Short mmCIF file of C-alpha atoms and ligand atoms in Angstrom, two decimals:
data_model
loop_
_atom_site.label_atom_id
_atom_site.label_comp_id
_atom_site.label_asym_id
_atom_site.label_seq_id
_atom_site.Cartn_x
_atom_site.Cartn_y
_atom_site.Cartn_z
CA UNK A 274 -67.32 62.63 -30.13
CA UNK A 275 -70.24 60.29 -29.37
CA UNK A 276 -68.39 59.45 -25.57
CA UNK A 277 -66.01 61.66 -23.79
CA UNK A 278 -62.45 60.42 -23.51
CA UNK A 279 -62.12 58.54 -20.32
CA UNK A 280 -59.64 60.30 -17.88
CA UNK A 281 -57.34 57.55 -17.04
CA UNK A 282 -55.83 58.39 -20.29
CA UNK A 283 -52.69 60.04 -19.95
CA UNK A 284 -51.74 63.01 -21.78
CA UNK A 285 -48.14 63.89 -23.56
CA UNK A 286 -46.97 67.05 -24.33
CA UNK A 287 -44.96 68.17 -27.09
CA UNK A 288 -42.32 70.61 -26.37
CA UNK A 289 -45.01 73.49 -27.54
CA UNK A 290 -47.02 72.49 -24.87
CA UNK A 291 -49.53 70.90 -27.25
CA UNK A 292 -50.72 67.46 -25.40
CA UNK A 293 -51.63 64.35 -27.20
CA UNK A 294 -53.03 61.52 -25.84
CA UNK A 295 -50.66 58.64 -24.85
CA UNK A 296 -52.29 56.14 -26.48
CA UNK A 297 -53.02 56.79 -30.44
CA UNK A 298 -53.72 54.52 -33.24
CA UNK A 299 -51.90 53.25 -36.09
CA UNK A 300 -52.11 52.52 -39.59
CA UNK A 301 -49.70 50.66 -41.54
CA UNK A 302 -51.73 48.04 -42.98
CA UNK A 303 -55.05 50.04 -43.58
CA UNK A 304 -56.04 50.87 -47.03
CA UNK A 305 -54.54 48.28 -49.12
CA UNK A 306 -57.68 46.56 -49.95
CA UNK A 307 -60.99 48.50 -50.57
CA UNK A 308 -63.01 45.88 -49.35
CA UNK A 309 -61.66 46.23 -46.16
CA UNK A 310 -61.66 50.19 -46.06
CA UNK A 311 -64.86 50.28 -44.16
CA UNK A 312 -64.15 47.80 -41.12
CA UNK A 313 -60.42 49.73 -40.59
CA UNK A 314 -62.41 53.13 -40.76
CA UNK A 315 -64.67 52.25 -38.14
CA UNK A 316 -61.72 50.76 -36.20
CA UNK A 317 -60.30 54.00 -35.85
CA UNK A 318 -63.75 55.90 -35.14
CA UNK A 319 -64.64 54.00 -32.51
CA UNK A 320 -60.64 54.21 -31.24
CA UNK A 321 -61.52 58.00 -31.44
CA UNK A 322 -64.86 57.91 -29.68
CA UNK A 323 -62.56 56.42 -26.81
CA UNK A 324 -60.57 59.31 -26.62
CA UNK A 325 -57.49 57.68 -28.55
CA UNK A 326 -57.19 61.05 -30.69
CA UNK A 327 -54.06 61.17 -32.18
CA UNK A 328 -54.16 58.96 -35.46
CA UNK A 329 -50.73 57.55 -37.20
CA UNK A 330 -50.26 57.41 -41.17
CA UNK A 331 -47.85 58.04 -43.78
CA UNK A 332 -47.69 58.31 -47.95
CA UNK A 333 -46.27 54.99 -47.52
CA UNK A 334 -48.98 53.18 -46.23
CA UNK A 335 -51.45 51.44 -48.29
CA UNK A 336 -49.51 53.85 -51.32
CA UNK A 337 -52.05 56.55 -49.89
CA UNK A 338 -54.65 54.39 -48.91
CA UNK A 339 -54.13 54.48 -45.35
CA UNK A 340 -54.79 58.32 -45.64
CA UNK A 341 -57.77 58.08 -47.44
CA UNK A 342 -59.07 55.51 -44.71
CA UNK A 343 -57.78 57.72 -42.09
CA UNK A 344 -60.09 61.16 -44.00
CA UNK A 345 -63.45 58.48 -43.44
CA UNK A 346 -62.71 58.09 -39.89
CA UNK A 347 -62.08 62.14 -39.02
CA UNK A 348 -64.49 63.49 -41.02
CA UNK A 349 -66.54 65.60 -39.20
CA UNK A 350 -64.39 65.79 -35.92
CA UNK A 351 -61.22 66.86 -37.78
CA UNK A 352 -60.51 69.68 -35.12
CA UNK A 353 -60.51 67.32 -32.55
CA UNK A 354 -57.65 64.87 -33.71
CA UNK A 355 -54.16 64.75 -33.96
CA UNK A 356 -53.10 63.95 -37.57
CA UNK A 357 -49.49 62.90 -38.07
CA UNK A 358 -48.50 61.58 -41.80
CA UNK A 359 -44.74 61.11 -42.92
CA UNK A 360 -42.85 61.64 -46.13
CA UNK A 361 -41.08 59.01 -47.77
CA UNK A 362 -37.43 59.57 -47.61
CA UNK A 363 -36.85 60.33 -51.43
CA UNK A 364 -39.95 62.81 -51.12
CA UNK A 365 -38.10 65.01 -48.94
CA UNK A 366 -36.49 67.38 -50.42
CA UNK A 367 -36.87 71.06 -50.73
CA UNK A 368 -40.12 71.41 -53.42
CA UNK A 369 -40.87 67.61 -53.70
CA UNK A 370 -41.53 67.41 -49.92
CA UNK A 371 -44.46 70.37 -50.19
CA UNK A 372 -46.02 68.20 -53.19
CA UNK A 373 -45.69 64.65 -50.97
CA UNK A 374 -47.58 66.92 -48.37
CA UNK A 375 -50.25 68.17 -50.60
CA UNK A 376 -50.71 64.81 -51.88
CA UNK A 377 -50.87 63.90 -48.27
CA UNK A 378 -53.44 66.49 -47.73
CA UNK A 379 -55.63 66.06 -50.21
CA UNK A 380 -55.52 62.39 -49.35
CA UNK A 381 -57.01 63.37 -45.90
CA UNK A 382 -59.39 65.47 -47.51
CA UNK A 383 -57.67 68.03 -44.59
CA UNK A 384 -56.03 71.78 -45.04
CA UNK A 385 -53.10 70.88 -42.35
CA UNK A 386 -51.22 68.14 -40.87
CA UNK A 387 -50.86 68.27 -36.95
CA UNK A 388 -47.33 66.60 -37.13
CA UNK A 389 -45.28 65.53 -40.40
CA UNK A 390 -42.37 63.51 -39.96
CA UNK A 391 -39.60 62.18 -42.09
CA UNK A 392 -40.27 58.44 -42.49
CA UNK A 393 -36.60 57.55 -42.05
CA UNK A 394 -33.00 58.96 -43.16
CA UNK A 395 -32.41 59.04 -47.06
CA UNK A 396 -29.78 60.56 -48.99
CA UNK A 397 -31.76 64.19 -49.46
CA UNK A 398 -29.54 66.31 -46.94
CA UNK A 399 -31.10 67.07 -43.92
CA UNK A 400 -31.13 70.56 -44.28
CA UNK A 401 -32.86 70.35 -47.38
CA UNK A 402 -36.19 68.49 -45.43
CA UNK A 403 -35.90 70.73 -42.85
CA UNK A 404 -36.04 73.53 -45.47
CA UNK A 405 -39.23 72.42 -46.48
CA UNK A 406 -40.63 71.33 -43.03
CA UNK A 407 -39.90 75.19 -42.15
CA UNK A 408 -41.97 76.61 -45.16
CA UNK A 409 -45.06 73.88 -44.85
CA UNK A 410 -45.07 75.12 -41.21
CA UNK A 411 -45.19 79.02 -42.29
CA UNK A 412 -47.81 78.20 -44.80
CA UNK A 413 -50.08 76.25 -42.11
CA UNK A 414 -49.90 73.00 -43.74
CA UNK A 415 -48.42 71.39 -40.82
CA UNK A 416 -48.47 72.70 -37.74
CA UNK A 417 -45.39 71.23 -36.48
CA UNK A 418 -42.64 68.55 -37.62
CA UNK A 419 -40.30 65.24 -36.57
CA UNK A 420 -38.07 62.27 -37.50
CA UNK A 421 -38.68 58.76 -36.95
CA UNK A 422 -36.27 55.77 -37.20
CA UNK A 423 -33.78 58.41 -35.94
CA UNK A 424 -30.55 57.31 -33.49
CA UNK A 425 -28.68 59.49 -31.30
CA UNK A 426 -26.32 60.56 -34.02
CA UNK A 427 -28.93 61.30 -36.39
CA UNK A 428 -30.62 63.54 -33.78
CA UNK A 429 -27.30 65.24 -32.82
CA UNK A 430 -26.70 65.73 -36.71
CA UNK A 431 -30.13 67.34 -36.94
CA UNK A 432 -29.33 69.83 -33.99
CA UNK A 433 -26.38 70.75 -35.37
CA UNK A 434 -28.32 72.61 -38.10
CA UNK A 435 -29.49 74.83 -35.44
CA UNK A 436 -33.30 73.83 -35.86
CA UNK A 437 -33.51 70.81 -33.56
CA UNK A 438 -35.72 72.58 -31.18
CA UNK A 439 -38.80 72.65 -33.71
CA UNK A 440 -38.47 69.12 -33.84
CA UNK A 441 -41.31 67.99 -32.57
CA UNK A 442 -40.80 64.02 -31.68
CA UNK A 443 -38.66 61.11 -33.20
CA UNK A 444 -41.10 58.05 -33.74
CA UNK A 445 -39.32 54.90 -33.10
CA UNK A 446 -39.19 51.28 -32.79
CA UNK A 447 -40.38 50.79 -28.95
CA UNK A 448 -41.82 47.49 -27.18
CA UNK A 449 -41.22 45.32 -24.44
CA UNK A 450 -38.73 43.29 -26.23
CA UNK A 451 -37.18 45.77 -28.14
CA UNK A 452 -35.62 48.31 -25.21
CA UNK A 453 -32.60 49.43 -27.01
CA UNK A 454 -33.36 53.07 -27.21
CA UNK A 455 -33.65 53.16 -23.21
CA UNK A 456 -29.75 53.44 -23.42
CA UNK A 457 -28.78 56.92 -24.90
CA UNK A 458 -31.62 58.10 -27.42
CA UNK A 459 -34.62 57.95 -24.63
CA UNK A 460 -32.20 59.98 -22.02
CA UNK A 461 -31.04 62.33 -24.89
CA UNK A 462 -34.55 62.80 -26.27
CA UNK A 463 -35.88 63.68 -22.19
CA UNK A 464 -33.26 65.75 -22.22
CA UNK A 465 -34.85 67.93 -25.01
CA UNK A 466 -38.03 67.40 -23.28
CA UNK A 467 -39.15 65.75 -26.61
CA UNK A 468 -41.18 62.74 -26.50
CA UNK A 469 -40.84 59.53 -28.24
CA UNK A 470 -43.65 58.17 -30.38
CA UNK A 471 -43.43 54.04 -30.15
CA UNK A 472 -44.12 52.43 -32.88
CA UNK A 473 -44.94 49.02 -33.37
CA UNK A 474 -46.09 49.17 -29.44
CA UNK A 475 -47.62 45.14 -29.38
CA UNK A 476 -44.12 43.91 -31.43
CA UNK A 477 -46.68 43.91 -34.35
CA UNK A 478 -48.89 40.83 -32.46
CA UNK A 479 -46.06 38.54 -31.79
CA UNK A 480 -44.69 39.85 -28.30
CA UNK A 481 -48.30 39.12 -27.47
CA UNK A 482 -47.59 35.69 -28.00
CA UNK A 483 -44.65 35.35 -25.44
CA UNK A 484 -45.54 33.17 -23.05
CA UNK A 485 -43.45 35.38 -19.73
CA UNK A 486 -45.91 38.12 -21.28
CA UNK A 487 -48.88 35.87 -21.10
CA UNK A 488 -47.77 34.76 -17.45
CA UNK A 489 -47.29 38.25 -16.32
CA UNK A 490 -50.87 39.79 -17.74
CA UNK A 491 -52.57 36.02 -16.12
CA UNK A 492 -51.59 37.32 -12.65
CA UNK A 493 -52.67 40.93 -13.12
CA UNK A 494 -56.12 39.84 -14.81
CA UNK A 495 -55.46 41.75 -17.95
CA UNK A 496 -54.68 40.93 -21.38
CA UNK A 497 -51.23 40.76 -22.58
CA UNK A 498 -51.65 44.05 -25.09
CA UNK A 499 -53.02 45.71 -21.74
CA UNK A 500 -49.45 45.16 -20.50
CA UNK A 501 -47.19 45.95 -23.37
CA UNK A 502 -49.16 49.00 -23.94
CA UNK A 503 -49.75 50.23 -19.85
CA UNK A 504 -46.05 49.19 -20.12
CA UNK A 505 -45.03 52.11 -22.38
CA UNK A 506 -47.17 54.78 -21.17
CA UNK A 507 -45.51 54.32 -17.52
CA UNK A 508 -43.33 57.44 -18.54
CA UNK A 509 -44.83 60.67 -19.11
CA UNK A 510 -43.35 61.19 -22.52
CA UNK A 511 -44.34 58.19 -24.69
CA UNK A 512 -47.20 57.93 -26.86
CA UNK A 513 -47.69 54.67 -28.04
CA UNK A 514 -49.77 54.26 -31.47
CA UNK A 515 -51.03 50.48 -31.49
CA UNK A 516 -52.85 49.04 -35.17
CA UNK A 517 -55.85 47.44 -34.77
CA UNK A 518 -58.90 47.04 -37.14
CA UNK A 519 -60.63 44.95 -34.65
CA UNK A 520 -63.13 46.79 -32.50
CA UNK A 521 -62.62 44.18 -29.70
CA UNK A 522 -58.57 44.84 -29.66
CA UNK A 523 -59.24 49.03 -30.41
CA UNK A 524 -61.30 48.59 -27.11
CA UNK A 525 -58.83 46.03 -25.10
CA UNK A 526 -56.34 48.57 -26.19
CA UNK A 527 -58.06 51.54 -24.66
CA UNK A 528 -58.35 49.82 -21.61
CA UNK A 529 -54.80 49.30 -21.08
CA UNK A 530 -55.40 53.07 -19.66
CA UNK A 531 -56.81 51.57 -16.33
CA UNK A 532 -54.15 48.66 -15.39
CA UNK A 533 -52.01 49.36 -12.18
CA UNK A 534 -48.86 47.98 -13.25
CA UNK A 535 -47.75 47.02 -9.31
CA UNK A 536 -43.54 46.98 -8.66
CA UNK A 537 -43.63 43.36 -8.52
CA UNK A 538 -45.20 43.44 -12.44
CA UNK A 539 -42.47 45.69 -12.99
CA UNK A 540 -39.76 43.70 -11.38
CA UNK A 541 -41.30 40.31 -13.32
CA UNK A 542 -41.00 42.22 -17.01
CA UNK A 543 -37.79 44.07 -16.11
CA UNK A 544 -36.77 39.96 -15.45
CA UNK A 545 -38.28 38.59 -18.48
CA UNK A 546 -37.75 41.67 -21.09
CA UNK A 547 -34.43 43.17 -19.49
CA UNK A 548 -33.47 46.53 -20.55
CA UNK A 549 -30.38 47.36 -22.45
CA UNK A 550 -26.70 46.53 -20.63
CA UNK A 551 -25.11 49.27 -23.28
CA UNK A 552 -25.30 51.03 -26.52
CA UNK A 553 -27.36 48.95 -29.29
CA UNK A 554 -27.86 50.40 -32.71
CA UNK A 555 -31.31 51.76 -33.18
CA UNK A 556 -33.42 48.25 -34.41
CA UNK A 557 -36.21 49.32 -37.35
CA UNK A 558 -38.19 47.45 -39.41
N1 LIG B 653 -42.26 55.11 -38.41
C1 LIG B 653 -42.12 53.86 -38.82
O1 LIG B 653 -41.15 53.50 -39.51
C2 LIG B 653 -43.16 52.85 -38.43
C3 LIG B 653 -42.89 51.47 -38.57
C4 LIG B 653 -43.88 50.57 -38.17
C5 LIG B 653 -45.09 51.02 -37.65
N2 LIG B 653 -45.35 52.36 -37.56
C6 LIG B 653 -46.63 52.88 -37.03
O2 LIG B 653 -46.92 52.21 -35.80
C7 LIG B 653 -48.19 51.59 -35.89
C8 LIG B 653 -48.26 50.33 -35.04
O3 LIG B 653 -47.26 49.41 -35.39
P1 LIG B 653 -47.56 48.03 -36.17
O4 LIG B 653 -48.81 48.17 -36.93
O5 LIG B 653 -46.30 47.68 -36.85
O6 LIG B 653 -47.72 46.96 -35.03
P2 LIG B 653 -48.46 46.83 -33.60
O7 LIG B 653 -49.36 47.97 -33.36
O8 LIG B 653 -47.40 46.52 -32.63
O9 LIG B 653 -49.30 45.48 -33.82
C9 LIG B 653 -50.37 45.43 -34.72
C10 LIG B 653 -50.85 43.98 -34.77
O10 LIG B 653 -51.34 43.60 -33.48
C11 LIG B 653 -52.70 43.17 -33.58
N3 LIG B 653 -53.38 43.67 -32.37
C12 LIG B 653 -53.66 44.95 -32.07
N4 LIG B 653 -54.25 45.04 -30.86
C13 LIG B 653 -54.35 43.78 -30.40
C14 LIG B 653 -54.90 43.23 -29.22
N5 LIG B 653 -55.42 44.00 -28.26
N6 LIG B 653 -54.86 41.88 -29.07
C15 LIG B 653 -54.32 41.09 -30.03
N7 LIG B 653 -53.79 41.55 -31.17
C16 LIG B 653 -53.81 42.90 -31.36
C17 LIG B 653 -53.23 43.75 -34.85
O11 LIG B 653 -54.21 42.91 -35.42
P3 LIG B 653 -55.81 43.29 -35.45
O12 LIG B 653 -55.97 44.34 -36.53
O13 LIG B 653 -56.44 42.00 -35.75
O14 LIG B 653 -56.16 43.82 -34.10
C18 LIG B 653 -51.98 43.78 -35.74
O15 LIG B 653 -51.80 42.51 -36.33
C19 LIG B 653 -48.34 51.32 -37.39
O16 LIG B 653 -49.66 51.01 -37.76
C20 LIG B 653 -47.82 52.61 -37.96
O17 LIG B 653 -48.80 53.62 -37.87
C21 LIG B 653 -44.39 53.28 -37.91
#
């Protein structure tokens, strides 16, 4: 990488030990529009010369595009990033989930995925993605695999199958103003000693534009992304996967890293973004 990661990174580790980086980088809108292919690859290069080395896509995204943006950026330094893609729930069952991870693949110009998740719950049984999960991972084409958009039950249903402890993480909704998950599926999750992925980390822009946020990142001399994102990675087992094809944002981003979140910030955003007062049903978008 053209500059080492800087160490006031935090690392996450998945329940194999493997650690990621707490802060990775997402993808949802890249690769719908050619022309703008080249700025969102070097978005994510430069978020990967910073040491943000775990990179975010699905099939979804882009319908492949996002991949294809995401094989520019890693080429070259594939070894030395995290590469997590999901299948769309109606690719997921037992043979069509190894061709939506080929595609995948091939997409990423890549021989393995680091971490494949299921996008969100369809109406393939469970069983039948895990299935697949279980053979991708004994052929090396992923080297480990999750859920996302997953709620307690859903977890507890995928235990039940008596695989739950290869699952790797559960990537879900997480920001400042969406806590809901701190009730039951955060606690459960710890419990497992599997950590969350948060999506959607910066309330996809808006939450930036709350004016208690704005008040709280004045005082601290930081940037209101700074504190959403220092926000999440105050436990050790988030990693929070912020979009942004703006080298300017990638690097304000990065630099959440560094912020001291003091108890009186804490006691300010517990006051202005309170956590949950009992059991919400997961929010998605
Ligand atoms: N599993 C799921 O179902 C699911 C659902 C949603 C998202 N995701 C994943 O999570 C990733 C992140 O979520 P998201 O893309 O929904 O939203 P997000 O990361 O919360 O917000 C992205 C938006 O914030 C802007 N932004 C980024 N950094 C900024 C900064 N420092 N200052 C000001 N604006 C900034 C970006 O614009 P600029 O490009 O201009 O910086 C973009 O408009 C996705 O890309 C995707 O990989 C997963």
């Amino acid at each position: 990488m053209a500059n080492a990661p800087r160490i006031d990174l935090p690392s996450v580790p998945f329940p194999d030990a493997t650690r990621v980086p707490a802060l990775g980088l997402g993808t949802w809108t890249m690769g719908e529009d050619r022309a703008r292919a080249e700025r969102e690859a070097g978005a994510l290069s430069l978020g990967l010369d910073l040491g943000m080395t775990l990179v975010d896509t699905a099939e979804m995204y882009g319908d492949g595009g996002a991949e294809e943006v995401v094989a520019k950026a890693i080429a070259g330094r594939r070894d030395r990033v995290f590469v997590v893609s999901k299948v769309y729930p109606h690719n997921a069952g037992r043979k069509s989930a190894i061709s939506a991870c080929e595609r995948s693949l091939r997409r990423l110009s890549t021989d393995r995925l680091d971490l494949y998740l299921l996008h969100w719950r369809g109406s393939i049984p469970l069983a039948e993605t895990v299935a697949a999960f279980e053979r991708l991972r004994a052929d090396g084409k992923i080297l480990r695999w999750g859920v996302s958009n997953f709620d307690t039950a859903d977890m507890r249903e995928l235990f039940a199958l008596g695989v739950g402890q290869h699952c790797a993480t559960n990537q879900v909704l997480y920001h400042l103003a969406q806590r809901g998950v701190e009730w039951d599926l955060l606690p459960w999750m710890r419990a497992q000693r599997m950590p969350v992925m948060a999506y959607s980390p910066l309330g996809q822009g808006a939450l930036l534009r709350k004016p208690k946020l704005a008040a709280i990142a004045a005082r601290l001399r930081a940037t209101p992304a700074q504190v959403a994102l220092r926000w999440l990675l105050r436990t050790p087992d988030v990693v929070a996967i912020p979009e942004s094809a703006d080298p300017g944002h990638v690097r304000d981003n990065r630099a959440s890293g560094s912020l001291d979140l003091d108890a009186q910030a804490l006691r300010e955003i517990d006051a202005a973004f309170p956590p949950p007062k009992g059991p919400t049903s997961l929010a998605v978008i």
